[in-house]
C-alpha cells in the first residue's frame, strides 16, 4: 500500500510546497520530502539537477512509496528537445527505485507552445510505457485566467492550488487503478 510520497521539481514545486503537501494529505499520503529548486533541470545545469536530488533521497533515510516528478520546464527553456529530452527523462526515471510508482507533471510555458507540446508528447510516451506510472495534466490549466503569472510560467496562488490538485488527482487515479 502506498503511504508516503517524495516530490522533486523546479520553481513551480518550490512555490507550491504547502499546497502540494496539503493536497496529498487530503488523499491520505504523507509527504516525506518536497525538493523544489529554482532553475532546476532534469540533468545538468548550474544548480543541483533532478537526478542528484533523487539520488540524495534514495540514499537517505526516507523510503517513499511513490514519486512525483515535476521537471522539464527549465529543460525546454534551455532548448533540450527530441532525443536529448527523452534521454534526460530516462536518466531521471533510472534514478528511482526499480518498480517505484511515479507521477510526472506535464509542462506549460505560454511562449514556447511548440517545444512544450513536443516535450509533453515525449513525457507521455515514456511514462505510458512504464508500469505504475501516470502523467499529471498541468498543461490544460496554463491558459486559464489567474492561474499563471505574467511571465507565462510561474504560478499564482490559484495556480499553486490547481497545480497541487492536479498532482493529487492523478495519484488518486493511479492508486485506484493498481
mmCIF file with all atom_site columns, C-alpha atoms in Angstrom:
data_model
loop_
_atom_site.group_PDB
_atom_site.id
_atom_site.type_symbol
_atom_site.label_atom_id
_atom_site.label_alt_id
_atom_site.label_comp_id
_atom_site.label_asym_id
_atom_site.label_entity_id
_atom_site.label_seq_id
_atom_site.pdbx_PDB_ins_code
_atom_site.Cartn_x
_atom_site.Cartn_y
_atom_site.Cartn_z
_atom_site.occupancy
_atom_site.B_iso_or_equiv
_atom_site.pdbx_formal_charge
_atom_site.auth_seq_id
_atom_site.auth_comp_id
_atom_site.auth_asym_id
_atom_site.auth_atom_id
_atom_site.pdbx_PDB_model_num
ATOM 1   C CA . UNK A 1 1   ? 0.000  0.000  0.000   1.00 0.00 ? 1   UNK A CA 1
ATOM 2   C CA . UNK A 1 2   ? 1.267  3.469  -0.891  1.00 0.00 ? 2   UNK A CA 1
ATOM 3   C CA . UNK A 1 3   ? 1.513  5.699  2.173   1.00 0.00 ? 3   UNK A CA 1
ATOM 4   C CA . UNK A 1 4   ? 4.442  8.051  1.542   1.00 0.00 ? 4   UNK A CA 1
ATOM 5   C CA . UNK A 1 5   ? 5.499  10.265 -1.335  1.00 0.00 ? 5   UNK A CA 1
ATOM 6   C CA . UNK A 1 6   ? 8.532  12.282 -2.413  1.00 0.00 ? 6   UNK A CA 1
ATOM 7   C CA . UNK A 1 7   ? 8.235  15.227 -4.802  1.00 0.00 ? 7   UNK A CA 1
ATOM 8   C CA . UNK A 1 8   ? 11.161 16.506 -6.886  1.00 0.00 ? 8   UNK A CA 1
ATOM 9   C CA . UNK A 1 9   ? 10.650 19.557 -9.031  1.00 0.00 ? 9   UNK A CA 1
ATOM 10  C CA . UNK A 1 10  ? 11.636 23.051 -10.047 1.00 0.00 ? 10  UNK A CA 1
ATOM 11  C CA . UNK A 1 11  ? 10.435 26.519 -9.031  1.00 0.00 ? 11  UNK A CA 1
ATOM 12  C CA . UNK A 1 12  ? 6.768  25.562 -9.545  1.00 0.00 ? 12  UNK A CA 1
ATOM 13  C CA . UNK A 1 13  ? 7.163  22.824 -6.951  1.00 0.00 ? 13  UNK A CA 1
ATOM 14  C CA . UNK A 1 14  ? 9.099  25.147 -4.656  1.00 0.00 ? 14  UNK A CA 1
ATOM 15  C CA . UNK A 1 15  ? 6.335  27.776 -4.828  1.00 0.00 ? 15  UNK A CA 1
ATOM 16  C CA . UNK A 1 16  ? 3.549  25.226 -4.297  1.00 0.00 ? 16  UNK A CA 1
ATOM 17  C CA . UNK A 1 17  ? 5.182  23.199 -1.495  1.00 0.00 ? 17  UNK A CA 1
ATOM 18  C CA . UNK A 1 18  ? 2.491  23.941 1.102   1.00 0.00 ? 18  UNK A CA 1
ATOM 19  C CA . UNK A 1 19  ? -0.336 23.378 -1.380  1.00 0.00 ? 19  UNK A CA 1
ATOM 20  C CA . UNK A 1 20  ? 1.145  20.057 -2.574  1.00 0.00 ? 20  UNK A CA 1
ATOM 21  C CA . UNK A 1 21  ? 1.607  18.846 0.982   1.00 0.00 ? 21  UNK A CA 1
ATOM 22  C CA . UNK A 1 22  ? -1.989 19.772 1.819   1.00 0.00 ? 22  UNK A CA 1
ATOM 23  C CA . UNK A 1 23  ? -3.465 18.178 -1.303  1.00 0.00 ? 23  UNK A CA 1
ATOM 24  C CA . UNK A 1 24  ? -1.580 14.928 -0.742  1.00 0.00 ? 24  UNK A CA 1
ATOM 25  C CA . UNK A 1 25  ? -2.555 14.822 2.936   1.00 0.00 ? 25  UNK A CA 1
ATOM 26  C CA . UNK A 1 26  ? -6.195 15.076 1.824   1.00 0.00 ? 26  UNK A CA 1
ATOM 27  C CA . UNK A 1 27  ? -5.812 11.807 -0.112  1.00 0.00 ? 27  UNK A CA 1
ATOM 28  C CA . UNK A 1 28  ? -4.120 10.129 2.845   1.00 0.00 ? 28  UNK A CA 1
ATOM 29  C CA . UNK A 1 29  ? -0.472 10.387 1.843   1.00 0.00 ? 29  UNK A CA 1
ATOM 30  C CA . UNK A 1 30  ? 2.426  11.510 3.997   1.00 0.00 ? 30  UNK A CA 1
ATOM 31  C CA . UNK A 1 31  ? 4.910  13.710 2.174   1.00 0.00 ? 31  UNK A CA 1
ATOM 32  C CA . UNK A 1 32  ? 8.396  12.657 3.255   1.00 0.00 ? 32  UNK A CA 1
ATOM 33  C CA . UNK A 1 33  ? 10.159 15.298 1.161   1.00 0.00 ? 33  UNK A CA 1
ATOM 34  C CA . UNK A 1 34  ? 9.359  18.037 -1.312  1.00 0.00 ? 34  UNK A CA 1
ATOM 35  C CA . UNK A 1 35  ? 12.536 19.144 -3.044  1.00 0.00 ? 35  UNK A CA 1
ATOM 36  C CA . UNK A 1 36  ? 11.859 22.048 -5.379  1.00 0.00 ? 36  UNK A CA 1
ATOM 37  C CA . UNK A 1 37  ? 14.556 24.390 -6.656  1.00 0.00 ? 37  UNK A CA 1
ATOM 38  C CA . UNK A 1 38  ? 14.591 27.400 -8.963  1.00 0.00 ? 38  UNK A CA 1
ATOM 39  C CA . UNK A 1 39  ? 16.106 26.793 -12.408 1.00 0.00 ? 39  UNK A CA 1
ATOM 40  C CA . UNK A 1 40  ? 16.377 23.025 -11.760 1.00 0.00 ? 40  UNK A CA 1
ATOM 41  C CA . UNK A 1 41  ? 16.787 20.884 -14.831 1.00 0.00 ? 41  UNK A CA 1
ATOM 42  C CA . UNK A 1 42  ? 16.470 17.117 -15.088 1.00 0.00 ? 42  UNK A CA 1
ATOM 43  C CA . UNK A 1 43  ? 20.184 16.576 -15.765 1.00 0.00 ? 43  UNK A CA 1
ATOM 44  C CA . UNK A 1 44  ? 22.994 19.123 -15.668 1.00 0.00 ? 44  UNK A CA 1
ATOM 45  C CA . UNK A 1 45  ? 22.516 22.862 -15.369 1.00 0.00 ? 45  UNK A CA 1
ATOM 46  C CA . UNK A 1 46  ? 24.049 25.273 -12.900 1.00 0.00 ? 46  UNK A CA 1
ATOM 47  C CA . UNK A 1 47  ? 22.273 24.017 -9.764  1.00 0.00 ? 47  UNK A CA 1
ATOM 48  C CA . UNK A 1 48  ? 21.628 20.523 -8.377  1.00 0.00 ? 48  UNK A CA 1
ATOM 49  C CA . UNK A 1 49  ? 19.667 18.720 -11.117 1.00 0.00 ? 49  UNK A CA 1
ATOM 50  C CA . UNK A 1 50  ? 16.727 16.417 -10.518 1.00 0.00 ? 50  UNK A CA 1
ATOM 51  C CA . UNK A 1 51  ? 18.894 13.304 -10.887 1.00 0.00 ? 51  UNK A CA 1
ATOM 52  C CA . UNK A 1 52  ? 21.084 14.407 -7.960  1.00 0.00 ? 52  UNK A CA 1
ATOM 53  C CA . UNK A 1 53  ? 18.085 15.430 -5.835  1.00 0.00 ? 53  UNK A CA 1
ATOM 54  C CA . UNK A 1 54  ? 16.615 11.951 -6.369  1.00 0.00 ? 54  UNK A CA 1
ATOM 55  C CA . UNK A 1 55  ? 19.954 10.323 -5.508  1.00 0.00 ? 55  UNK A CA 1
ATOM 56  C CA . UNK A 1 56  ? 20.032 12.247 -2.219  1.00 0.00 ? 56  UNK A CA 1
ATOM 57  C CA . UNK A 1 57  ? 16.549 10.991 -1.311  1.00 0.00 ? 57  UNK A CA 1
ATOM 58  C CA . UNK A 1 58  ? 17.240 7.394  -2.406  1.00 0.00 ? 58  UNK A CA 1
ATOM 59  C CA . UNK A 1 59  ? 20.434 7.226  -0.348  1.00 0.00 ? 59  UNK A CA 1
ATOM 60  C CA . UNK A 1 60  ? 18.856 8.987  2.651   1.00 0.00 ? 60  UNK A CA 1
ATOM 61  C CA . UNK A 1 61  ? 16.803 7.561  5.472   1.00 0.00 ? 61  UNK A CA 1
ATOM 62  C CA . UNK A 1 62  ? 13.362 8.037  3.901   1.00 0.00 ? 62  UNK A CA 1
ATOM 63  C CA . UNK A 1 63  ? 11.909 5.431  1.586   1.00 0.00 ? 63  UNK A CA 1
ATOM 64  C CA . UNK A 1 64  ? 8.976  6.997  -0.259  1.00 0.00 ? 64  UNK A CA 1
ATOM 65  C CA . UNK A 1 65  ? 6.459  4.568  -1.710  1.00 0.00 ? 65  UNK A CA 1
ATOM 66  C CA . UNK A 1 66  ? 5.638  6.863  -4.648  1.00 0.00 ? 66  UNK A CA 1
ATOM 67  C CA . UNK A 1 67  ? 7.476  9.619  -6.508  1.00 0.00 ? 67  UNK A CA 1
ATOM 68  C CA . UNK A 1 68  ? 6.196  12.811 -8.108  1.00 0.00 ? 68  UNK A CA 1
ATOM 69  C CA . UNK A 1 69  ? 8.491  14.379 -10.689 1.00 0.00 ? 69  UNK A CA 1
ATOM 70  C CA . UNK A 1 70  ? 7.734  17.946 -11.791 1.00 0.00 ? 70  UNK A CA 1
ATOM 71  C CA . UNK A 1 71  ? 10.688 18.661 -14.047 1.00 0.00 ? 71  UNK A CA 1
ATOM 72  C CA . UNK A 1 72  ? 11.187 19.677 -17.662 1.00 0.00 ? 72  UNK A CA 1
ATOM 73  C CA . UNK A 1 73  ? 10.207 23.345 -17.761 1.00 0.00 ? 73  UNK A CA 1
ATOM 74  C CA . UNK A 1 74  ? 13.791 24.577 -17.474 1.00 0.00 ? 74  UNK A CA 1
ATOM 75  C CA . UNK A 1 75  ? 14.972 21.902 -19.893 1.00 0.00 ? 75  UNK A CA 1
ATOM 76  C CA . UNK A 1 76  ? 12.572 23.219 -22.539 1.00 0.00 ? 76  UNK A CA 1
ATOM 77  C CA . UNK A 1 77  ? 13.767 26.709 -21.630 1.00 0.00 ? 77  UNK A CA 1
ATOM 78  C CA . UNK A 1 78  ? 17.339 25.549 -22.277 1.00 0.00 ? 78  UNK A CA 1
ATOM 79  C CA . UNK A 1 79  ? 16.300 24.187 -25.702 1.00 0.00 ? 79  UNK A CA 1
ATOM 80  C CA . UNK A 1 80  ? 16.590 20.482 -24.771 1.00 0.00 ? 80  UNK A CA 1
ATOM 81  C CA . UNK A 1 81  ? 14.477 18.702 -27.354 1.00 0.00 ? 81  UNK A CA 1
ATOM 82  C CA . UNK A 1 82  ? 13.959 15.400 -29.109 1.00 0.00 ? 82  UNK A CA 1
ATOM 83  C CA . UNK A 1 83  ? 16.266 12.543 -28.191 1.00 0.00 ? 83  UNK A CA 1
ATOM 84  C CA . UNK A 1 84  ? 18.177 14.665 -25.659 1.00 0.00 ? 84  UNK A CA 1
ATOM 85  C CA . UNK A 1 85  ? 14.962 15.490 -23.779 1.00 0.00 ? 85  UNK A CA 1
ATOM 86  C CA . UNK A 1 86  ? 13.925 11.811 -23.836 1.00 0.00 ? 86  UNK A CA 1
ATOM 87  C CA . UNK A 1 87  ? 17.374 10.765 -22.570 1.00 0.00 ? 87  UNK A CA 1
ATOM 88  C CA . UNK A 1 88  ? 17.026 13.220 -19.676 1.00 0.00 ? 88  UNK A CA 1
ATOM 89  C CA . UNK A 1 89  ? 13.629 11.746 -18.719 1.00 0.00 ? 89  UNK A CA 1
ATOM 90  C CA . UNK A 1 90  ? 15.138 8.268  -18.861 1.00 0.00 ? 90  UNK A CA 1
ATOM 91  C CA . UNK A 1 91  ? 18.037 9.436  -16.658 1.00 0.00 ? 91  UNK A CA 1
ATOM 92  C CA . UNK A 1 92  ? 15.601 10.765 -14.045 1.00 0.00 ? 92  UNK A CA 1
ATOM 93  C CA . UNK A 1 93  ? 13.468 7.618  -14.091 1.00 0.00 ? 93  UNK A CA 1
ATOM 94  C CA . UNK A 1 94  ? 16.611 5.484  -13.936 1.00 0.00 ? 94  UNK A CA 1
ATOM 95  C CA . UNK A 1 95  ? 17.479 7.000  -10.552 1.00 0.00 ? 95  UNK A CA 1
ATOM 96  C CA . UNK A 1 96  ? 14.187 5.926  -8.967  1.00 0.00 ? 96  UNK A CA 1
ATOM 97  C CA . UNK A 1 97  ? 13.982 2.610  -7.109  1.00 0.00 ? 97  UNK A CA 1
ATOM 98  C CA . UNK A 1 98  ? 13.030 -0.205 -9.505  1.00 0.00 ? 98  UNK A CA 1
ATOM 99  C CA . UNK A 1 99  ? 9.268  -0.546 -9.847  1.00 0.00 ? 99  UNK A CA 1
ATOM 100 C CA . UNK A 1 100 ? 8.511  2.584  -7.827  1.00 0.00 ? 100 UNK A CA 1
ATOM 101 C CA . UNK A 1 101 ? 5.213  4.195  -8.841  1.00 0.00 ? 101 UNK A CA 1
ATOM 102 C CA . UNK A 1 102 ? 5.726  7.629  -10.375 1.00 0.00 ? 102 UNK A CA 1
ATOM 103 C CA . UNK A 1 103 ? 3.598  10.587 -11.410 1.00 0.00 ? 103 UNK A CA 1
ATOM 104 C CA . UNK A 1 104 ? 5.237  13.073 -13.784 1.00 0.00 ? 104 UNK A CA 1
ATOM 105 C CA . UNK A 1 105 ? 3.701  16.542 -14.121 1.00 0.00 ? 105 UNK A CA 1
ATOM 106 C CA . UNK A 1 106 ? 3.484  17.768 -17.715 1.00 0.00 ? 106 UNK A CA 1
ATOM 107 C CA . UNK A 1 107 ? 4.566  21.253 -18.777 1.00 0.00 ? 107 UNK A CA 1
ATOM 108 C CA . UNK A 1 108 ? 3.177  24.677 -19.583 1.00 0.00 ? 108 UNK A CA 1
ATOM 109 C CA . UNK A 1 109 ? 5.170  27.626 -20.937 1.00 0.00 ? 109 UNK A CA 1
ATOM 110 C CA . UNK A 1 110 ? 2.976  30.211 -22.655 1.00 0.00 ? 110 UNK A CA 1
ATOM 111 C CA . UNK A 1 111 ? 5.633  31.477 -25.075 1.00 0.00 ? 111 UNK A CA 1
ATOM 112 C CA . UNK A 1 112 ? 7.062  28.095 -26.090 1.00 0.00 ? 112 UNK A CA 1
ATOM 113 C CA . UNK A 1 113 ? 3.960  26.214 -27.181 1.00 0.00 ? 113 UNK A CA 1
ATOM 114 C CA . UNK A 1 114 ? 5.576  24.097 -29.907 1.00 0.00 ? 114 UNK A CA 1
ATOM 115 C CA . UNK A 1 115 ? 8.516  22.986 -27.748 1.00 0.00 ? 115 UNK A CA 1
ATOM 116 C CA . UNK A 1 116 ? 6.195  22.300 -24.795 1.00 0.00 ? 116 UNK A CA 1
ATOM 117 C CA . UNK A 1 117 ? 3.820  20.230 -26.949 1.00 0.00 ? 117 UNK A CA 1
ATOM 118 C CA . UNK A 1 118 ? 6.762  18.164 -28.186 1.00 0.00 ? 118 UNK A CA 1
ATOM 119 C CA . UNK A 1 119 ? 8.086  17.753 -24.626 1.00 0.00 ? 119 UNK A CA 1
ATOM 120 C CA . UNK A 1 120 ? 4.683  16.704 -23.294 1.00 0.00 ? 120 UNK A CA 1
ATOM 121 C CA . UNK A 1 121 ? 4.302  14.105 -26.063 1.00 0.00 ? 121 UNK A CA 1
ATOM 122 C CA . UNK A 1 122 ? 7.694  12.714 -25.067 1.00 0.00 ? 122 UNK A CA 1
ATOM 123 C CA . UNK A 1 123 ? 6.804  12.682 -21.363 1.00 0.00 ? 123 UNK A CA 1
ATOM 124 C CA . UNK A 1 124 ? 3.570  10.825 -22.134 1.00 0.00 ? 124 UNK A CA 1
ATOM 125 C CA . UNK A 1 125 ? 5.243  8.320  -24.448 1.00 0.00 ? 125 UNK A CA 1
ATOM 126 C CA . UNK A 1 126 ? 7.897  7.444  -21.867 1.00 0.00 ? 126 UNK A CA 1
ATOM 127 C CA . UNK A 1 127 ? 5.500  7.275  -18.900 1.00 0.00 ? 127 UNK A CA 1
ATOM 128 C CA . UNK A 1 128 ? 2.833  5.354  -20.845 1.00 0.00 ? 128 UNK A CA 1
ATOM 129 C CA . UNK A 1 129 ? 5.424  2.632  -21.451 1.00 0.00 ? 129 UNK A CA 1
ATOM 130 C CA . UNK A 1 130 ? 6.206  2.334  -17.734 1.00 0.00 ? 130 UNK A CA 1
ATOM 131 C CA . UNK A 1 131 ? 4.153  0.201  -15.335 1.00 0.00 ? 131 UNK A CA 1
ATOM 132 C CA . UNK A 1 132 ? 2.799  2.085  -12.331 1.00 0.00 ? 132 UNK A CA 1
ATOM 133 C CA . UNK A 1 133 ? 3.213  5.492  -13.912 1.00 0.00 ? 133 UNK A CA 1
ATOM 134 C CA . UNK A 1 134 ? 0.928  8.368  -14.865 1.00 0.00 ? 134 UNK A CA 1
ATOM 135 C CA . UNK A 1 135 ? 1.160  11.920 -16.153 1.00 0.00 ? 135 UNK A CA 1
ATOM 136 C CA . UNK A 1 136 ? -0.473 14.742 -14.195 1.00 0.00 ? 136 UNK A CA 1
ATOM 137 C CA . UNK A 1 137 ? -2.092 17.053 -16.748 1.00 0.00 ? 137 UNK A CA 1
ATOM 138 C CA . UNK A 1 138 ? -0.966 20.519 -15.663 1.00 0.00 ? 138 UNK A CA 1
ATOM 139 C CA . UNK A 1 139 ? -0.783 21.823 -19.253 1.00 0.00 ? 139 UNK A CA 1
ATOM 140 C CA . UNK A 1 140 ? -4.559 22.222 -19.779 1.00 0.00 ? 140 UNK A CA 1
ATOM 141 C CA . UNK A 1 141 ? -4.641 24.715 -16.886 1.00 0.00 ? 141 UNK A CA 1
ATOM 142 C CA . UNK A 1 142 ? -1.990 27.060 -18.238 1.00 0.00 ? 142 UNK A CA 1
ATOM 143 C CA . UNK A 1 143 ? -4.290 29.266 -20.297 1.00 0.00 ? 143 UNK A CA 1
ATOM 144 C CA . UNK A 1 144 ? -6.918 29.613 -17.578 1.00 0.00 ? 144 UNK A CA 1
ATOM 145 C CA . UNK A 1 145 ? -7.226 33.172 -16.238 1.00 0.00 ? 145 UNK A CA 1
ATOM 146 C CA . UNK A 1 146 ? -5.482 33.843 -12.954 1.00 0.00 ? 146 UNK A CA 1
ATOM 147 C CA . UNK A 1 147 ? -3.510 30.581 -12.814 1.00 0.00 ? 147 UNK A CA 1
ATOM 148 C CA . UNK A 1 148 ? -0.133 31.623 -14.232 1.00 0.00 ? 148 UNK A CA 1
ATOM 149 C CA . UNK A 1 149 ? 1.724  34.901 -13.619 1.00 0.00 ? 149 UNK A CA 1
ATOM 150 C CA . UNK A 1 150 ? 2.555  37.470 -16.301 1.00 0.00 ? 150 UNK A CA 1
ATOM 151 C CA . UNK A 1 151 ? 5.722  35.557 -17.268 1.00 0.00 ? 151 UNK A CA 1
ATOM 152 C CA . UNK A 1 152 ? 3.588  32.718 -18.664 1.00 0.00 ? 152 UNK A CA 1
ATOM 153 C CA . UNK A 1 153 ? 5.234  30.047 -16.476 1.00 0.00 ? 153 UNK A CA 1
ATOM 154 C CA . UNK A 1 154 ? 5.061  30.633 -12.734 1.00 0.00 ? 154 UNK A CA 1
ATOM 155 C CA . UNK A 1 155 ? 2.064  30.048 -10.503 1.00 0.00 ? 155 UNK A CA 1
ATOM 156 C CA . UNK A 1 156 ? -0.348 32.462 -8.867  1.00 0.00 ? 156 UNK A CA 1
ATOM 157 C CA . UNK A 1 157 ? -1.986 31.464 -5.568  1.00 0.00 ? 157 UNK A CA 1
ATOM 158 C CA . UNK A 1 158 ? -4.859 29.928 -7.543  1.00 0.00 ? 158 UNK A CA 1
ATOM 159 C CA . UNK A 1 159 ? -2.312 28.240 -9.796  1.00 0.00 ? 159 UNK A CA 1
ATOM 160 C CA . UNK A 1 160 ? -0.461 26.708 -6.856  1.00 0.00 ? 160 UNK A CA 1
ATOM 161 C CA . UNK A 1 161 ? -3.729 25.222 -5.592  1.00 0.00 ? 161 UNK A CA 1
ATOM 162 C CA . UNK A 1 162 ? -4.635 23.869 -9.025  1.00 0.00 ? 162 UNK A CA 1
ATOM 163 C CA . UNK A 1 163 ? -1.092 22.518 -9.595  1.00 0.00 ? 163 UNK A CA 1
ATOM 164 C CA . UNK A 1 164 ? -1.286 20.615 -6.297  1.00 0.00 ? 164 UNK A CA 1
ATOM 165 C CA . UNK A 1 165 ? -4.821 19.402 -7.018  1.00 0.00 ? 165 UNK A CA 1
ATOM 166 C CA . UNK A 1 166 ? -3.792 18.015 -10.423 1.00 0.00 ? 166 UNK A CA 1
ATOM 167 C CA . UNK A 1 167 ? -0.976 16.053 -8.768  1.00 0.00 ? 167 UNK A CA 1
ATOM 168 C CA . UNK A 1 168 ? -3.263 14.679 -6.044  1.00 0.00 ? 168 UNK A CA 1
ATOM 169 C CA . UNK A 1 169 ? -5.999 13.721 -8.531  1.00 0.00 ? 169 UNK A CA 1
ATOM 170 C CA . UNK A 1 170 ? -3.513 11.878 -10.736 1.00 0.00 ? 170 UNK A CA 1
ATOM 171 C CA . UNK A 1 171 ? -2.070 9.982  -7.759  1.00 0.00 ? 171 UNK A CA 1
ATOM 172 C CA . UNK A 1 172 ? -5.559 9.037  -6.581  1.00 0.00 ? 172 UNK A CA 1
ATOM 173 C CA . UNK A 1 173 ? -6.412 7.797  -10.074 1.00 0.00 ? 173 UNK A CA 1
ATOM 174 C CA . UNK A 1 174 ? -3.147 5.848  -10.369 1.00 0.00 ? 174 UNK A CA 1
ATOM 175 C CA . UNK A 1 175 ? -3.585 4.227  -6.966  1.00 0.00 ? 175 UNK A CA 1
ATOM 176 C CA . UNK A 1 176 ? -7.210 3.399  -7.700  1.00 0.00 ? 176 UNK A CA 1
ATOM 177 C CA . UNK A 1 177 ? -6.169 1.537  -10.848 1.00 0.00 ? 177 UNK A CA 1
ATOM 178 C CA . UNK A 1 178 ? -3.382 -0.542 -9.288  1.00 0.00 ? 178 UNK A CA 1
#
